[in-house]
Amino acid sequence: MRRISKRGYCFECDEMVDYIVKEEKKSFNVRGVEVTAVVLRAFCKVCGERITVESIEKLNDISIYDAYKSKMGLLTSREIIAIRNRRKLTQKEFAKLLCIGEKDIARYENGAIQSESINLLMKIAGADFNFDIFKKSQNESEENNLSDRIETIYQFNKGQYRSSEYGTKRKDVKNVKLFAC
């Protein structure tokens, strides 16, 4: 059990006190789905009462929503951050690539639950083989039309485009899967 010593306000003691943090495994209902997540709880060192610490509550929200995302087959916050970091993209660049708002990326990375379609786009962006094609199709489109980009990737994966057009070394792309993972 991880314990971290900090200071926070205890309403029972009516003063700033040291507190300890304990991990608890708890069940939650998210969008009608029962999930289990490890959450952090802060307790006053003086009286033992549970106290609320905003930063801990934010971490708990991410943990709970990530448990839901994982159960539903969606990318977790950490996985989204990992994809973006692996691509060496800022939140702004990643949002532009996906044709969504920069604040949406920040929300998804902080626990908000993305739609299945946005999740699919992030998985495509995370797939090693498809990223260059995905990025190229964005650069070629003046309007940055999302459906055109998806269609480009889909057609590429069906073998409709020659690999030389996209700078790949493969000659036969008929068996390329949409996701590398």
Short mmCIF file of C-alpha atoms in Angstrom, two decimals:
data_model
loop_
_atom_site.label_atom_id
_atom_site.label_comp_id
_atom_site.label_asym_id
_atom_site.label_seq_id
_atom_site.Cartn_x
_atom_site.Cartn_y
_atom_site.Cartn_z
CA MET A 1 0.00 0.00 0.00
CA ARG A 2 1.44 3.35 -1.06
CA ARG A 3 1.35 6.09 1.59
CA ILE A 4 2.19 9.71 0.84
CA SER A 5 2.44 12.38 3.53
CA LYS A 6 0.92 15.77 2.63
CA ARG A 7 -0.93 18.68 4.21
CA GLY A 8 -4.60 19.49 3.71
CA TYR A 9 -7.60 20.96 5.47
CA CYS A 10 -9.56 18.72 7.83
CA PHE A 11 -13.08 19.95 8.58
CA GLU A 12 -13.27 17.74 11.68
CA CYS A 13 -10.09 19.25 13.17
CA ASP A 14 -10.87 22.67 11.60
CA GLU A 15 -7.25 23.24 10.63
CA MET A 16 -4.50 22.33 8.17
CA VAL A 17 -3.22 18.87 9.00
CA ASP A 18 -0.91 16.24 7.65
CA TYR A 19 -2.71 13.45 5.88
CA ILE A 20 -1.85 10.04 4.54
CA VAL A 21 -3.00 8.55 1.26
CA LYS A 22 -4.19 4.97 1.03
CA GLU A 23 -5.15 2.98 -2.05
CA GLU A 24 -8.53 1.26 -2.14
CA LYS A 25 -10.02 -1.02 -4.76
CA LYS A 26 -13.65 -0.01 -5.24
CA SER A 27 -16.52 -0.67 -7.63
CA PHE A 28 -18.23 2.13 -9.53
CA ASN A 29 -21.09 2.45 -11.98
CA VAL A 30 -20.12 4.38 -15.10
CA ARG A 31 -22.78 4.82 -17.79
CA GLY A 32 -24.62 1.80 -16.43
CA VAL A 33 -21.50 -0.40 -16.48
CA GLU A 34 -19.99 -1.77 -13.26
CA VAL A 35 -16.20 -1.19 -13.14
CA THR A 36 -13.53 -1.72 -10.50
CA ALA A 37 -10.75 0.81 -10.04
CA VAL A 38 -7.97 1.54 -7.60
CA VAL A 39 -8.61 4.95 -6.06
CA LEU A 40 -6.68 7.07 -3.59
CA ARG A 41 -8.18 8.26 -0.30
CA ALA A 42 -6.71 10.92 2.00
CA PHE A 43 -7.09 10.57 5.76
CA CYS A 44 -6.30 13.13 8.49
CA LYS A 45 -3.32 12.00 10.60
CA VAL A 46 -4.82 13.66 13.69
CA CYS A 47 -8.42 12.37 13.77
CA GLY A 48 -8.40 9.70 11.04
CA GLU A 49 -11.33 11.23 9.12
CA ARG A 50 -11.34 11.13 5.36
CA ILE A 51 -10.53 14.48 3.78
CA THR A 52 -11.07 15.65 0.22
CA VAL A 53 -8.03 16.73 -1.77
CA GLU A 54 -8.77 18.10 -5.24
CA SER A 55 -5.66 16.70 -6.92
CA ILE A 56 -6.39 13.22 -5.55
CA GLU A 57 -10.02 13.40 -6.69
CA LYS A 58 -8.87 14.28 -10.23
CA LEU A 59 -6.56 11.25 -10.28
CA ASN A 60 -9.44 9.10 -9.04
CA ASP A 61 -11.70 10.33 -11.84
CA ILE A 62 -9.07 9.36 -14.42
CA SER A 63 -8.64 5.94 -12.79
CA ILE A 64 -12.39 5.26 -12.74
CA TYR A 65 -13.03 6.41 -16.32
CA ASP A 66 -9.97 4.54 -17.57
CA ALA A 67 -11.33 1.36 -15.98
CA TYR A 68 -14.54 1.97 -17.95
CA LYS A 69 -12.63 2.70 -21.17
CA SER A 70 -10.60 -0.46 -20.76
CA LYS A 71 -13.70 -2.57 -20.13
CA MET A 72 -15.41 -1.10 -23.21
CA GLY A 73 -12.37 -1.60 -25.47
CA LEU A 74 -11.51 2.10 -25.70
CA LEU A 75 -8.03 3.58 -25.40
CA THR A 76 -7.24 4.68 -21.85
CA SER A 77 -5.88 8.13 -21.04
CA ARG A 78 -2.35 6.76 -20.73
CA GLU A 79 -2.63 4.95 -24.07
CA ILE A 80 -3.79 8.16 -25.78
CA ILE A 81 -0.89 10.09 -24.28
CA ALA A 82 1.51 7.31 -25.31
CA ILE A 83 0.29 7.42 -28.93
CA ARG A 84 0.67 11.20 -29.07
CA ASN A 85 4.11 11.12 -27.43
CA ARG A 86 5.32 8.27 -29.67
CA ARG A 87 4.35 10.40 -32.67
CA LYS A 88 6.12 13.41 -31.10
CA LEU A 89 2.97 15.52 -31.50
CA THR A 90 1.63 18.29 -29.32
CA GLN A 91 -2.01 18.14 -28.29
CA LYS A 92 -2.71 20.80 -30.91
CA GLU A 93 -0.98 18.81 -33.70
CA PHE A 94 -2.69 15.57 -32.67
CA ALA A 95 -6.09 17.31 -32.61
CA LYS A 96 -5.50 18.75 -36.08
CA LEU A 97 -4.51 15.33 -37.38
CA LEU A 98 -7.77 13.86 -36.05
CA CYS A 99 -9.91 16.86 -37.08
CA ILE A 100 -11.06 17.48 -33.53
CA GLY A 101 -10.52 20.29 -31.05
CA GLU A 102 -7.33 20.66 -29.04
CA LYS A 103 -9.40 20.79 -25.85
CA ASP A 104 -10.95 17.44 -26.79
CA ILE A 105 -7.51 15.82 -26.75
CA ALA A 106 -6.79 17.37 -23.35
CA ARG A 107 -10.11 16.05 -22.03
CA TYR A 108 -9.50 12.51 -23.36
CA GLU A 109 -6.02 12.52 -21.84
CA ASN A 110 -7.56 13.58 -18.52
CA GLY A 111 -10.17 10.85 -18.38
CA ALA A 112 -13.09 12.01 -20.54
CA ILE A 113 -14.66 9.16 -22.51
CA GLN A 114 -14.18 9.43 -26.26
CA SER A 115 -16.67 8.14 -28.83
CA GLU A 116 -15.96 4.90 -30.64
CA SER A 117 -15.29 6.82 -33.89
CA ILE A 118 -12.71 9.10 -32.25
CA ASN A 119 -11.21 6.06 -30.55
CA LEU A 120 -10.88 4.37 -33.95
CA LEU A 121 -9.09 7.42 -35.38
CA MET A 122 -6.67 7.47 -32.44
CA LYS A 123 -5.97 3.75 -32.95
CA ILE A 124 -5.29 4.39 -36.64
CA ALA A 125 -2.93 7.23 -35.70
CA GLY A 126 -1.23 4.86 -33.27
CA ALA A 127 -0.76 2.05 -35.76
CA ASP A 128 2.87 2.03 -36.87
CA PHE A 129 2.23 1.21 -40.51
CA ASN A 130 -0.71 3.56 -41.08
CA PHE A 131 0.56 6.73 -39.46
CA ASP A 132 2.51 8.01 -42.46
CA ILE A 133 -0.45 7.36 -44.78
CA PHE A 134 -2.82 9.01 -42.29
CA LYS A 135 -0.59 12.07 -42.00
CA LYS A 136 0.01 12.23 -45.78
CA SER A 137 -3.72 12.11 -46.49
CA GLN A 138 -4.17 15.02 -44.08
CA ASN A 139 -1.47 17.07 -45.78
CA GLU A 140 -2.94 16.43 -49.24
CA SER A 141 -6.41 17.58 -48.26
CA GLU A 142 -7.04 21.30 -48.27
CA GLU A 143 -10.30 20.83 -46.41
CA ASN A 144 -8.89 18.23 -43.98
CA ASN A 145 -12.01 16.16 -44.61
CA LEU A 146 -12.04 13.38 -42.04
CA SER A 147 -14.12 10.96 -44.11
CA ASP A 148 -11.71 11.42 -47.04
CA ARG A 149 -8.78 10.52 -44.80
CA ILE A 150 -10.50 7.44 -43.48
CA GLU A 151 -11.41 6.42 -47.04
CA THR A 152 -7.78 6.91 -48.13
CA ILE A 153 -6.56 4.62 -45.35
CA TYR A 154 -9.31 2.10 -46.07
CA GLN A 155 -8.51 2.01 -49.79
CA PHE A 156 -4.80 1.76 -49.06
CA ASN A 157 -5.40 -1.22 -46.80
CA LYS A 158 -7.53 -2.88 -49.48
CA GLY A 159 -4.56 -2.57 -51.84
CA GLN A 160 -6.05 0.20 -53.99
CA TYR A 161 -2.92 2.35 -53.75
CA ARG A 162 0.57 1.35 -54.76
CA SER A 163 3.02 1.41 -51.89
CA SER A 164 5.43 3.63 -53.83
CA GLU A 165 2.85 6.44 -53.72
CA TYR A 166 3.13 6.46 -49.94
CA GLY A 167 6.84 5.90 -49.50
CA THR A 168 6.59 2.35 -48.18
CA LYS A 169 8.98 -0.44 -49.09
CA ARG A 170 6.26 -3.08 -49.53
CA LYS A 171 5.32 -4.01 -53.08
CA ASP A 172 2.14 -5.86 -52.24
CA VAL A 173 -0.15 -4.13 -49.78
CA LYS A 174 -3.24 -6.31 -50.21
CA ASN A 175 -2.77 -8.08 -46.90
CA VAL A 176 -2.00 -5.00 -44.81
CA LYS A 177 -4.31 -4.76 -41.82
CA LEU A 178 -5.95 -1.50 -40.74
CA PHE A 179 -4.34 -1.72 -37.31
CA ALA A 180 -0.84 -2.82 -36.52
CA CYS A 181 -1.86 -3.63 -32.94
#
